[in-house]
mmCIF file with all atom_site columns, C-alpha atoms in Angstrom:
data_model
loop_
_atom_site.group_PDB
_atom_site.id
_atom_site.type_symbol
_atom_site.label_atom_id
_atom_site.label_alt_id
_atom_site.label_comp_id
_atom_site.label_asym_id
_atom_site.label_entity_id
_atom_site.label_seq_id
_atom_site.pdbx_PDB_ins_code
_atom_site.Cartn_x
_atom_site.Cartn_y
_atom_site.Cartn_z
_atom_site.occupancy
_atom_site.B_iso_or_equiv
_atom_site.pdbx_formal_charge
_atom_site.auth_seq_id
_atom_site.auth_comp_id
_atom_site.auth_asym_id
_atom_site.auth_atom_id
_atom_site.pdbx_PDB_model_num
ATOM 1   C CA . MET A 1 1   ? 0.000   0.000   0.000   1.00 0.00 ? 867  MET A CA 1
ATOM 2   C CA . LEU A 1 2   ? 1.281   3.505   -0.769  1.00 0.00 ? 868  LEU A CA 1
ATOM 3   C CA . ASN A 1 3   ? 2.294   5.727   2.118   1.00 0.00 ? 869  ASN A CA 1
ATOM 4   C CA . ASN A 1 4   ? 1.876   9.500   2.324   1.00 0.00 ? 870  ASN A CA 1
ATOM 5   C CA . ARG A 1 5   ? 5.105   10.282  0.438   1.00 0.00 ? 871  ARG A CA 1
ATOM 6   C CA . ALA A 1 6   ? 4.365   7.773   -2.321  1.00 0.00 ? 872  ALA A CA 1
ATOM 7   C CA . ILE A 1 7   ? 0.819   9.139   -2.791  1.00 0.00 ? 873  ILE A CA 1
ATOM 8   C CA . THR A 1 8   ? 2.244   12.677  -3.000  1.00 0.00 ? 874  THR A CA 1
ATOM 9   C CA . LYS A 1 9   ? 4.709   11.520  -5.672  1.00 0.00 ? 875  LYS A CA 1
ATOM 10  C CA . GLU A 1 10  ? 1.936   9.823   -7.708  1.00 0.00 ? 876  GLU A CA 1
ATOM 11  C CA . LEU A 1 11  ? -0.335  12.879  -7.409  1.00 0.00 ? 877  LEU A CA 1
ATOM 12  C CA . LYS A 1 12  ? 2.491   14.973  -8.910  1.00 0.00 ? 878  LYS A CA 1
ATOM 13  C CA . ARG A 1 13  ? 3.094   12.358  -11.650 1.00 0.00 ? 879  ARG A CA 1
ATOM 14  C CA . GLY A 1 14  ? -0.630  12.259  -12.449 1.00 0.00 ? 880  GLY A CA 1
ATOM 15  C CA . SER A 1 15  ? -1.046  8.494   -12.067 1.00 0.00 ? 881  SER A CA 1
ATOM 16  C CA . ILE A 1 16  ? -3.347  9.287   -9.140  1.00 0.00 ? 882  ILE A CA 1
ATOM 17  C CA . TYR A 1 17  ? -5.769  12.176  -9.395  1.00 0.00 ? 883  TYR A CA 1
ATOM 18  C CA . VAL A 1 18  ? -8.195  13.200  -6.690  1.00 0.00 ? 884  VAL A CA 1
ATOM 19  C CA . GLU A 1 19  ? -9.818  16.623  -6.851  1.00 0.00 ? 885  GLU A CA 1
ATOM 20  C CA . ASN A 1 20  ? -8.060  18.619  -4.095  1.00 0.00 ? 886  ASN A CA 1
ATOM 21  C CA . GLY A 1 21  ? -6.250  15.412  -3.100  1.00 0.00 ? 887  GLY A CA 1
ATOM 22  C CA . ASP A 1 22  ? -3.128  17.287  -2.119  1.00 0.00 ? 888  ASP A CA 1
ATOM 23  C CA . LYS A 1 23  ? -5.213  19.179  0.466   1.00 0.00 ? 889  LYS A CA 1
ATOM 24  C CA . THR A 1 24  ? -6.976  16.096  1.890   1.00 0.00 ? 890  THR A CA 1
ATOM 25  C CA . LEU A 1 25  ? -3.970  13.766  1.959   1.00 0.00 ? 891  LEU A CA 1
ATOM 26  C CA . ASP A 1 26  ? -3.580  12.140  5.372   1.00 0.00 ? 892  ASP A CA 1
ATOM 27  C CA . ARG A 1 27  ? -1.229  9.476   6.738   1.00 0.00 ? 893  ARG A CA 1
ATOM 28  C CA . ASP A 1 28  ? -1.529  6.761   4.058   1.00 0.00 ? 894  ASP A CA 1
ATOM 29  C CA . PHE A 1 29  ? -4.759  7.755   2.351   1.00 0.00 ? 895  PHE A CA 1
ATOM 30  C CA . ILE A 1 30  ? -6.761  10.586  0.832   1.00 0.00 ? 896  ILE A CA 1
ATOM 31  C CA . ASN A 1 31  ? -9.926  11.701  2.639   1.00 0.00 ? 897  ASN A CA 1
ATOM 32  C CA . ILE A 1 32  ? -13.124 11.899  0.596   1.00 0.00 ? 898  ILE A CA 1
ATOM 33  C CA . THR A 1 33  ? -16.317 13.853  1.300   1.00 0.00 ? 899  THR A CA 1
ATOM 34  C CA . LEU A 1 34  ? -20.036 13.575  0.580   1.00 0.00 ? 900  LEU A CA 1
ATOM 35  C CA . GLY A 1 35  ? -21.457 15.301  -2.491  1.00 0.00 ? 901  GLY A CA 1
ATOM 36  C CA . SER A 1 36  ? -24.607 17.442  -2.437  1.00 0.00 ? 902  SER A CA 1
ATOM 37  C CA . THR A 1 37  ? -27.236 14.867  -3.491  1.00 0.00 ? 903  THR A CA 1
ATOM 38  C CA . LEU A 1 38  ? -28.448 11.423  -2.520  1.00 0.00 ? 904  LEU A CA 1
ATOM 39  C CA . LYS A 1 39  ? -30.703 8.972   -4.313  1.00 0.00 ? 905  LYS A CA 1
ATOM 40  C CA . VAL A 1 40  ? -33.130 6.400   -2.926  1.00 0.00 ? 906  VAL A CA 1
ATOM 41  C CA . TYR A 1 41  ? -34.792 3.560   -4.765  1.00 0.00 ? 907  TYR A CA 1
ATOM 42  C CA . ASP A 1 42  ? -38.416 4.321   -5.589  1.00 0.00 ? 908  ASP A CA 1
ATOM 43  C CA . ALA A 1 43  ? -39.930 0.838   -5.749  1.00 0.00 ? 909  ALA A CA 1
ATOM 44  C CA . PRO A 1 44  ? -41.524 -1.616  -3.305  1.00 0.00 ? 910  PRO A CA 1
ATOM 45  C CA . ALA A 1 45  ? -38.965 -4.274  -4.308  1.00 0.00 ? 911  ALA A CA 1
ATOM 46  C CA . LEU A 1 46  ? -35.657 -4.265  -6.140  1.00 0.00 ? 912  LEU A CA 1
ATOM 47  C CA . GLN A 1 47  ? -35.272 -6.402  -9.253  1.00 0.00 ? 913  GLN A CA 1
ATOM 48  C CA . VAL A 1 48  ? -31.694 -7.032  -10.340 1.00 0.00 ? 914  VAL A CA 1
ATOM 49  C CA . THR A 1 49  ? -32.680 -7.779  -13.940 1.00 0.00 ? 915  THR A CA 1
ATOM 50  C CA . GLU A 1 50  ? -34.588 -4.504  -14.415 1.00 0.00 ? 916  GLU A CA 1
ATOM 51  C CA . LYS A 1 51  ? -33.630 -0.875  -13.914 1.00 0.00 ? 917  LYS A CA 1
ATOM 52  C CA . THR A 1 52  ? -35.169 0.383   -10.658 1.00 0.00 ? 918  THR A CA 1
ATOM 53  C CA . PRO A 1 53  ? -36.416 3.984   -10.544 1.00 0.00 ? 919  PRO A CA 1
ATOM 54  C CA . VAL A 1 54  ? -34.768 6.348   -8.070  1.00 0.00 ? 920  VAL A CA 1
ATOM 55  C CA . LYS A 1 55  ? -35.649 9.655   -6.432  1.00 0.00 ? 921  LYS A CA 1
ATOM 56  C CA . GLU A 1 56  ? -33.038 12.354  -5.986  1.00 0.00 ? 922  GLU A CA 1
ATOM 57  C CA . ILE A 1 57  ? -32.703 14.208  -2.684  1.00 0.00 ? 923  ILE A CA 1
ATOM 58  C CA . ILE A 1 58  ? -30.718 17.433  -2.438  1.00 0.00 ? 924  ILE A CA 1
ATOM 59  C CA . ILE A 1 59  ? -28.915 17.727  0.877   1.00 0.00 ? 925  ILE A CA 1
ATOM 60  C CA . PRO A 1 60  ? -29.836 21.125  2.371   1.00 0.00 ? 926  PRO A CA 1
ATOM 61  C CA . GLU A 1 61  ? -27.136 23.386  3.813   1.00 0.00 ? 927  GLU A CA 1
ATOM 62  C CA . ASN A 1 62  ? -28.386 22.588  7.341   1.00 0.00 ? 928  ASN A CA 1
ATOM 63  C CA . GLY A 1 63  ? -28.161 18.825  6.742   1.00 0.00 ? 929  GLY A CA 1
ATOM 64  C CA . LEU A 1 64  ? -30.490 15.934  6.029   1.00 0.00 ? 930  LEU A CA 1
ATOM 65  C CA . VAL A 1 65  ? -31.788 13.354  8.508   1.00 0.00 ? 931  VAL A CA 1
ATOM 66  C CA . LEU A 1 66  ? -31.204 9.813   7.268   1.00 0.00 ? 932  LEU A CA 1
ATOM 67  C CA . MET A 1 67  ? -33.535 7.135   8.576   1.00 0.00 ? 933  MET A CA 1
ATOM 68  C CA . PRO A 1 68  ? -32.660 3.558   9.599   1.00 0.00 ? 934  PRO A CA 1
ATOM 69  C CA . ASN A 1 69  ? -33.596 0.621   7.361   1.00 0.00 ? 935  ASN A CA 1
ATOM 70  C CA . LYS A 1 70  ? -33.245 2.701   4.213   1.00 0.00 ? 936  LYS A CA 1
ATOM 71  C CA . LEU A 1 71  ? -30.480 2.609   1.624   1.00 0.00 ? 937  LEU A CA 1
ATOM 72  C CA . TYR A 1 72  ? -29.188 5.978   0.463   1.00 0.00 ? 938  TYR A CA 1
ATOM 73  C CA . ILE A 1 73  ? -26.987 6.180   -2.605  1.00 0.00 ? 939  ILE A CA 1
ATOM 74  C CA . GLY A 1 74  ? -24.470 8.978   -2.389  1.00 0.00 ? 940  GLY A CA 1
ATOM 75  C CA . ALA A 1 75  ? -21.313 9.956   -4.224  1.00 0.00 ? 941  ALA A CA 1
ATOM 76  C CA . THR A 1 76  ? -18.009 11.427  -3.275  1.00 0.00 ? 942  THR A CA 1
ATOM 77  C CA . LYS A 1 77  ? -17.671 15.102  -4.015  1.00 0.00 ? 943  LYS A CA 1
ATOM 78  C CA . GLU A 1 78  ? -14.209 14.314  -5.346  1.00 0.00 ? 944  GLU A CA 1
ATOM 79  C CA . TYR A 1 79  ? -13.680 13.173  -8.914  1.00 0.00 ? 945  TYR A CA 1
ATOM 80  C CA . THR A 1 80  ? -10.868 10.607  -9.049  1.00 0.00 ? 946  THR A CA 1
ATOM 81  C CA . ARG A 1 81  ? -8.701  8.879   -11.645 1.00 0.00 ? 947  ARG A CA 1
ATOM 82  C CA . THR A 1 82  ? -6.185  6.096   -11.074 1.00 0.00 ? 948  THR A CA 1
ATOM 83  C CA . ASN A 1 83  ? -3.680  4.459   -13.430 1.00 0.00 ? 949  ASN A CA 1
ATOM 84  C CA . GLY A 1 84  ? -1.265  1.787   -12.238 1.00 0.00 ? 950  GLY A CA 1
ATOM 85  C CA . PHE A 1 85  ? -2.840  1.310   -8.822  1.00 0.00 ? 951  PHE A CA 1
ATOM 86  C CA . VAL A 1 86  ? -5.914  -0.318  -7.331  1.00 0.00 ? 952  VAL A CA 1
ATOM 87  C CA . PRO A 1 87  ? -7.788  2.273   -5.240  1.00 0.00 ? 953  PRO A CA 1
ATOM 88  C CA . MET A 1 88  ? -9.532  1.008   -2.104  1.00 0.00 ? 954  MET A CA 1
ATOM 89  C CA . LEU A 1 89  ? -12.355 3.001   -0.514  1.00 0.00 ? 955  LEU A CA 1
ATOM 90  C CA . THR A 1 90  ? -13.141 2.516   3.150   1.00 0.00 ? 956  THR A CA 1
ATOM 91  C CA . GLY A 1 91  ? -15.636 4.171   5.438   1.00 0.00 ? 957  GLY A CA 1
ATOM 92  C CA . ASN A 1 92  ? -14.837 6.706   8.134   1.00 0.00 ? 958  ASN A CA 1
ATOM 93  C CA . ASP A 1 93  ? -14.167 5.029   11.492  1.00 0.00 ? 959  ASP A CA 1
ATOM 94  C CA . GLU A 1 94  ? -15.614 7.996   13.421  1.00 0.00 ? 960  GLU A CA 1
ATOM 95  C CA . LEU A 1 95  ? -18.908 7.636   11.528  1.00 0.00 ? 961  LEU A CA 1
ATOM 96  C CA . ALA A 1 96  ? -18.872 3.869   12.035  1.00 0.00 ? 962  ALA A CA 1
ATOM 97  C CA . VAL A 1 97  ? -18.889 4.425   15.815  1.00 0.00 ? 963  VAL A CA 1
ATOM 98  C CA . LEU A 1 98  ? -22.096 6.447   15.289  1.00 0.00 ? 964  LEU A CA 1
ATOM 99  C CA . GLY A 1 99  ? -23.631 3.514   13.412  1.00 0.00 ? 965  GLY A CA 1
ATOM 100 C CA . LEU A 1 100 ? -23.338 5.166   9.988   1.00 0.00 ? 966  LEU A CA 1
ATOM 101 C CA . LYS A 1 101 ? -22.189 2.804   7.260   1.00 0.00 ? 967  LYS A CA 1
ATOM 102 C CA . THR A 1 102 ? -20.835 4.868   4.407   1.00 0.00 ? 968  THR A CA 1
ATOM 103 C CA . HIS A 1 103 ? -19.574 2.206   2.060   1.00 0.00 ? 969  HIS A CA 1
ATOM 104 C CA . ILE A 1 104 ? -21.103 -1.237  2.462   1.00 0.00 ? 970  ILE A CA 1
ATOM 105 C CA . THR A 1 105 ? -19.173 -3.356  -0.038  1.00 0.00 ? 971  THR A CA 1
ATOM 106 C CA . ALA A 1 106 ? -17.104 -3.327  -3.220  1.00 0.00 ? 972  ALA A CA 1
ATOM 107 C CA . GLY A 1 107 ? -14.364 -1.268  -1.628  1.00 0.00 ? 973  GLY A CA 1
ATOM 108 C CA . PHE A 1 108 ? -11.786 -2.059  -4.274  1.00 0.00 ? 974  PHE A CA 1
ATOM 109 C CA . GLY A 1 109 ? -11.858 0.102   -7.367  1.00 0.00 ? 975  GLY A CA 1
ATOM 110 C CA . ASP A 1 110 ? -10.345 -0.735  -10.719 1.00 0.00 ? 976  ASP A CA 1
ATOM 111 C CA . ASN A 1 111 ? -7.138  0.362   -12.365 1.00 0.00 ? 977  ASN A CA 1
ATOM 112 C CA . GLY A 1 112 ? -8.171  3.069   -14.817 1.00 0.00 ? 978  GLY A CA 1
ATOM 113 C CA . PHE A 1 113 ? -11.417 3.961   -13.046 1.00 0.00 ? 979  PHE A CA 1
ATOM 114 C CA . GLU A 1 114 ? -12.355 7.589   -13.447 1.00 0.00 ? 980  GLU A CA 1
ATOM 115 C CA . GLY A 1 115 ? -15.286 9.358   -11.797 1.00 0.00 ? 981  GLY A CA 1
ATOM 116 C CA . THR A 1 116 ? -16.890 9.895   -8.426  1.00 0.00 ? 982  THR A CA 1
ATOM 117 C CA . TRP A 1 117 ? -17.265 6.944   -6.072  1.00 0.00 ? 983  TRP A CA 1
ATOM 118 C CA . THR A 1 118 ? -20.686 5.596   -5.185  1.00 0.00 ? 984  THR A CA 1
ATOM 119 C CA . LEU A 1 119 ? -21.383 5.486   -1.453  1.00 0.00 ? 985  LEU A CA 1
ATOM 120 C CA . GLU A 1 120 ? -23.974 3.038   -0.112  1.00 0.00 ? 986  GLU A CA 1
ATOM 121 C CA . ILE A 1 121 ? -25.143 4.709   3.081   1.00 0.00 ? 987  ILE A CA 1
ATOM 122 C CA . GLU A 1 122 ? -27.165 3.201   5.951   1.00 0.00 ? 988  GLU A CA 1
ATOM 123 C CA . CYS A 1 123 ? -27.596 4.266   9.571   1.00 0.00 ? 989  CYS A CA 1
ATOM 124 C CA . ALA A 1 124 ? -28.458 2.456   12.809  1.00 0.00 ? 990  ALA A CA 1
ATOM 125 C CA . MET A 1 125 ? -30.303 5.494   14.237  1.00 0.00 ? 991  MET A CA 1
ATOM 126 C CA . PRO A 1 126 ? -31.654 8.679   12.638  1.00 0.00 ? 992  PRO A CA 1
ATOM 127 C CA . THR A 1 127 ? -28.483 10.543  11.651  1.00 0.00 ? 993  THR A CA 1
ATOM 128 C CA . ILE A 1 128 ? -27.937 13.998  10.153  1.00 0.00 ? 994  ILE A CA 1
ATOM 129 C CA . VAL A 1 129 ? -25.501 14.179  7.236   1.00 0.00 ? 995  VAL A CA 1
ATOM 130 C CA . TYR A 1 130 ? -24.131 17.286  5.553   1.00 0.00 ? 996  TYR A CA 1
ATOM 131 C CA . ARG A 1 131 ? -22.766 17.962  2.103   1.00 0.00 ? 997  ARG A CA 1
ATOM 132 C CA . ASP A 1 132 ? -18.959 18.124  2.095   1.00 0.00 ? 998  ASP A CA 1
ATOM 133 C CA . MET A 1 133 ? -18.695 16.131  5.334   1.00 0.00 ? 999  MET A CA 1
ATOM 134 C CA . PRO A 1 134 ? -15.870 13.548  5.564   1.00 0.00 ? 1000 PRO A CA 1
ATOM 135 C CA . MET A 1 135 ? -17.204 10.114  4.564   1.00 0.00 ? 1001 MET A CA 1
ATOM 136 C CA . GLY A 1 136 ? -14.175 7.884   4.130   1.00 0.00 ? 1002 GLY A CA 1
ATOM 137 C CA . CYS A 1 137 ? -10.770 7.512   2.599   1.00 0.00 ? 1003 CYS A CA 1
ATOM 138 C CA . ILE A 1 138 ? -9.039  6.020   -0.413  1.00 0.00 ? 1004 ILE A CA 1
ATOM 139 C CA . TYR A 1 139 ? -5.917  3.873   -0.084  1.00 0.00 ? 1005 TYR A CA 1
ATOM 140 C CA . TYR A 1 140 ? -3.785  2.835   -3.070  1.00 0.00 ? 1006 TYR A CA 1
ATOM 141 C CA . VAL A 1 141 ? -2.302  -0.587  -3.726  1.00 0.00 ? 1007 VAL A CA 1
ATOM 142 C CA . PRO A 1 142 ? 0.304   -1.096  -6.474  1.00 0.00 ? 1008 PRO A CA 1
ATOM 143 C CA . ILE A 1 143 ? -0.618  -3.482  -9.284  1.00 0.00 ? 1009 ILE A CA 1
ATOM 144 C CA . ILE A 1 144 ? 1.576   -6.512  -9.743  1.00 0.00 ? 1010 ILE A CA 1
ATOM 145 C CA . GLY A 1 145 ? 1.491   -7.474  -13.411 1.00 0.00 ? 1011 GLY A CA 1
ATOM 146 C CA . ASP A 1 146 ? 0.053   -5.643  -16.404 1.00 0.00 ? 1012 ASP A CA 1
ATOM 147 C CA . GLY A 1 147 ? -1.036  -2.179  -15.286 1.00 0.00 ? 1013 GLY A CA 1
ATOM 148 C CA . ASN A 1 148 ? -2.155  -1.247  -18.799 1.00 0.00 ? 1014 ASN A CA 1
ATOM 149 C CA . ILE A 1 149 ? -5.502  -3.025  -18.518 1.00 0.00 ? 1015 ILE A CA 1
ATOM 150 C CA . LEU A 1 150 ? -7.815  -0.106  -17.742 1.00 0.00 ? 1016 LEU A CA 1
ATOM 151 C CA . TYR A 1 151 ? -11.408 -0.144  -16.498 1.00 0.00 ? 1017 TYR A CA 1
ATOM 152 C CA . ARG A 1 152 ? -13.885 1.184   -19.045 1.00 0.00 ? 1018 ARG A CA 1
ATOM 153 C CA . GLY A 1 153 ? -17.065 -0.440  -17.707 1.00 0.00 ? 1019 GLY A CA 1
ATOM 154 C CA . LYS A 1 154 ? -20.583 0.798   -17.068 1.00 0.00 ? 1020 LYS A CA 1
ATOM 155 C CA . TYR A 1 155 ? -19.592 3.072   -14.151 1.00 0.00 ? 1021 TYR A CA 1
ATOM 156 C CA . PHE A 1 156 ? -16.711 4.794   -15.995 1.00 0.00 ? 1022 PHE A CA 1
ATOM 157 C CA . LYS A 1 157 ? -16.822 8.614   -15.656 1.00 0.00 ? 1023 LYS A CA 1
ATOM 158 C CA . GLN A 1 158 ? -19.893 8.648   -13.378 1.00 0.00 ? 1024 GLN A CA 1
ATOM 159 C CA . ILE A 1 159 ? -20.333 12.028  -11.710 1.00 0.00 ? 1025 ILE A CA 1
ATOM 160 C CA . GLU A 1 160 ? -23.365 11.626  -9.450  1.00 0.00 ? 1026 GLU A CA 1
ATOM 161 C CA . PRO A 1 161 ? -24.838 9.095   -7.037  1.00 0.00 ? 1027 PRO A CA 1
ATOM 162 C CA . THR A 1 162 ? -25.219 6.088   -9.308  1.00 0.00 ? 1028 THR A CA 1
ATOM 163 C CA . ALA A 1 163 ? -27.820 3.388   -8.762  1.00 0.00 ? 1029 ALA A CA 1
ATOM 164 C CA . SER A 1 164 ? -26.996 -0.193  -9.617  1.00 0.00 ? 1030 SER A CA 1
ATOM 165 C CA . LYS A 1 165 ? -26.553 -0.965  -13.298 1.00 0.00 ? 1031 LYS A CA 1
ATOM 166 C CA . LEU A 1 166 ? -26.563 -4.722  -12.697 1.00 0.00 ? 1032 LEU A CA 1
ATOM 167 C CA . ASN A 1 167 ? -29.589 -4.995  -14.996 1.00 0.00 ? 1033 ASN A CA 1
ATOM 168 C CA . LYS A 1 168 ? -27.278 -4.266  -17.967 1.00 0.00 ? 1034 LYS A CA 1
ATOM 169 C CA . GLU A 1 169 ? -25.606 -7.621  -17.398 1.00 0.00 ? 1035 GLU A CA 1
ATOM 170 C CA . TYR A 1 170 ? -28.953 -9.355  -17.905 1.00 0.00 ? 1036 TYR A CA 1
ATOM 171 C CA . GLU A 1 171 ? -29.876 -7.570  -21.155 1.00 0.00 ? 1037 GLU A CA 1
ATOM 172 C CA . PRO A 1 172 ? -28.272 -10.159 -23.494 1.00 0.00 ? 1038 PRO A CA 1
ATOM 173 C CA . THR A 1 173 ? -30.102 -12.932 -21.622 1.00 0.00 ? 1039 THR A CA 1
ATOM 174 C CA . ARG A 1 174 ? -33.458 -11.110 -21.854 1.00 0.00 ? 1040 ARG A CA 1
ATOM 175 C CA . THR A 1 175 ? -32.920 -10.385 -25.540 1.00 0.00 ? 1041 THR A CA 1
ATOM 176 C CA . LEU A 1 176 ? -31.986 -14.013 -26.231 1.00 0.00 ? 1042 LEU A CA 1
ATOM 177 C CA . ARG A 1 177 ? -35.025 -15.201 -24.240 1.00 0.00 ? 1043 ARG A CA 1
ATOM 178 C CA . LYS A 1 178 ? -37.362 -12.923 -26.232 1.00 0.00 ? 1044 LYS A CA 1
ATOM 179 C CA . VAL A 1 179 ? -35.899 -14.108 -29.551 1.00 0.00 ? 1045 VAL A CA 1
ATOM 180 C CA . THR A 1 180 ? -36.199 -17.744 -28.443 1.00 0.00 ? 1046 THR A CA 1
ATOM 181 C CA . GLU A 1 181 ? -39.819 -17.206 -27.323 1.00 0.00 ? 1047 GLU A CA 1
ATOM 182 C CA . HIS A 1 182 ? -40.628 -15.488 -30.625 1.00 0.00 ? 1048 HIS A CA 1
ATOM 183 C CA . VAL A 1 183 ? -39.114 -18.343 -32.665 1.00 0.00 ? 1049 VAL A CA 1
ATOM 184 C CA . ASN A 1 184 ? -40.844 -21.000 -30.554 1.00 0.00 ? 1050 ASN A CA 1
ATOM 185 C CA . ASN A 1 185 ? -44.226 -19.272 -30.862 1.00 0.00 ? 1051 ASN A CA 1
ATOM 186 C CA . LYS A 1 186 ? -44.167 -19.371 -34.670 1.00 0.00 ? 1052 LYS A CA 1
#
C-alpha cells in the first residue's frame, strides 16, 4: 500500500488524481467527502434484472436526517482517476462508531477507473448528514502485473450518485429469451 510520500509523488506524476487530493492527503490515504445529493430507490422491491427507478434528494445546507432501514446512494464530491494502482475506498471510522455505514461493499476500485465513487449509506439510528462532510478515505495498492488493462465499464466517468446498473448484465439474456420465445411461438 502507498504511504503518504508515495501518494504525494503519484499525485504529482498524475497516475493518481483526486480533486483537491493534495489538500486532503492524510497518513496513508486521501480523505473523501459527501457530495450534495443522494438517491433512494423508488420501488416496493428491487429487481436485479430490471432498472429500478430512483428519487433524488438534495442535501440542504443545514443537513439531512437519514432514517434507519433505508439505503441511500451517495457519491463522493471528489472526482478521481487512477492508473497503475488499485484504489480502495473505506468508510470513516468515526462515523462507524455512530452507526453510519458509508460504504457497504465493493471497496476495491479498478485500475483506470475515473469518476466519483458511489457510497452506499445506511444508519443504525436517525443521523444527520451534511454535504462536504468527511465520509471515508481512499488507499492505493500497487498493481503486480500488467497495469495497462484499464477499467472502461458501465460506471466509468460517473459524476453523481449512481444506482446499480446490474440490470445491464442481464440484457443479453433477456434479448436471447425474447428471440427464443418469438421463434418457438411461430
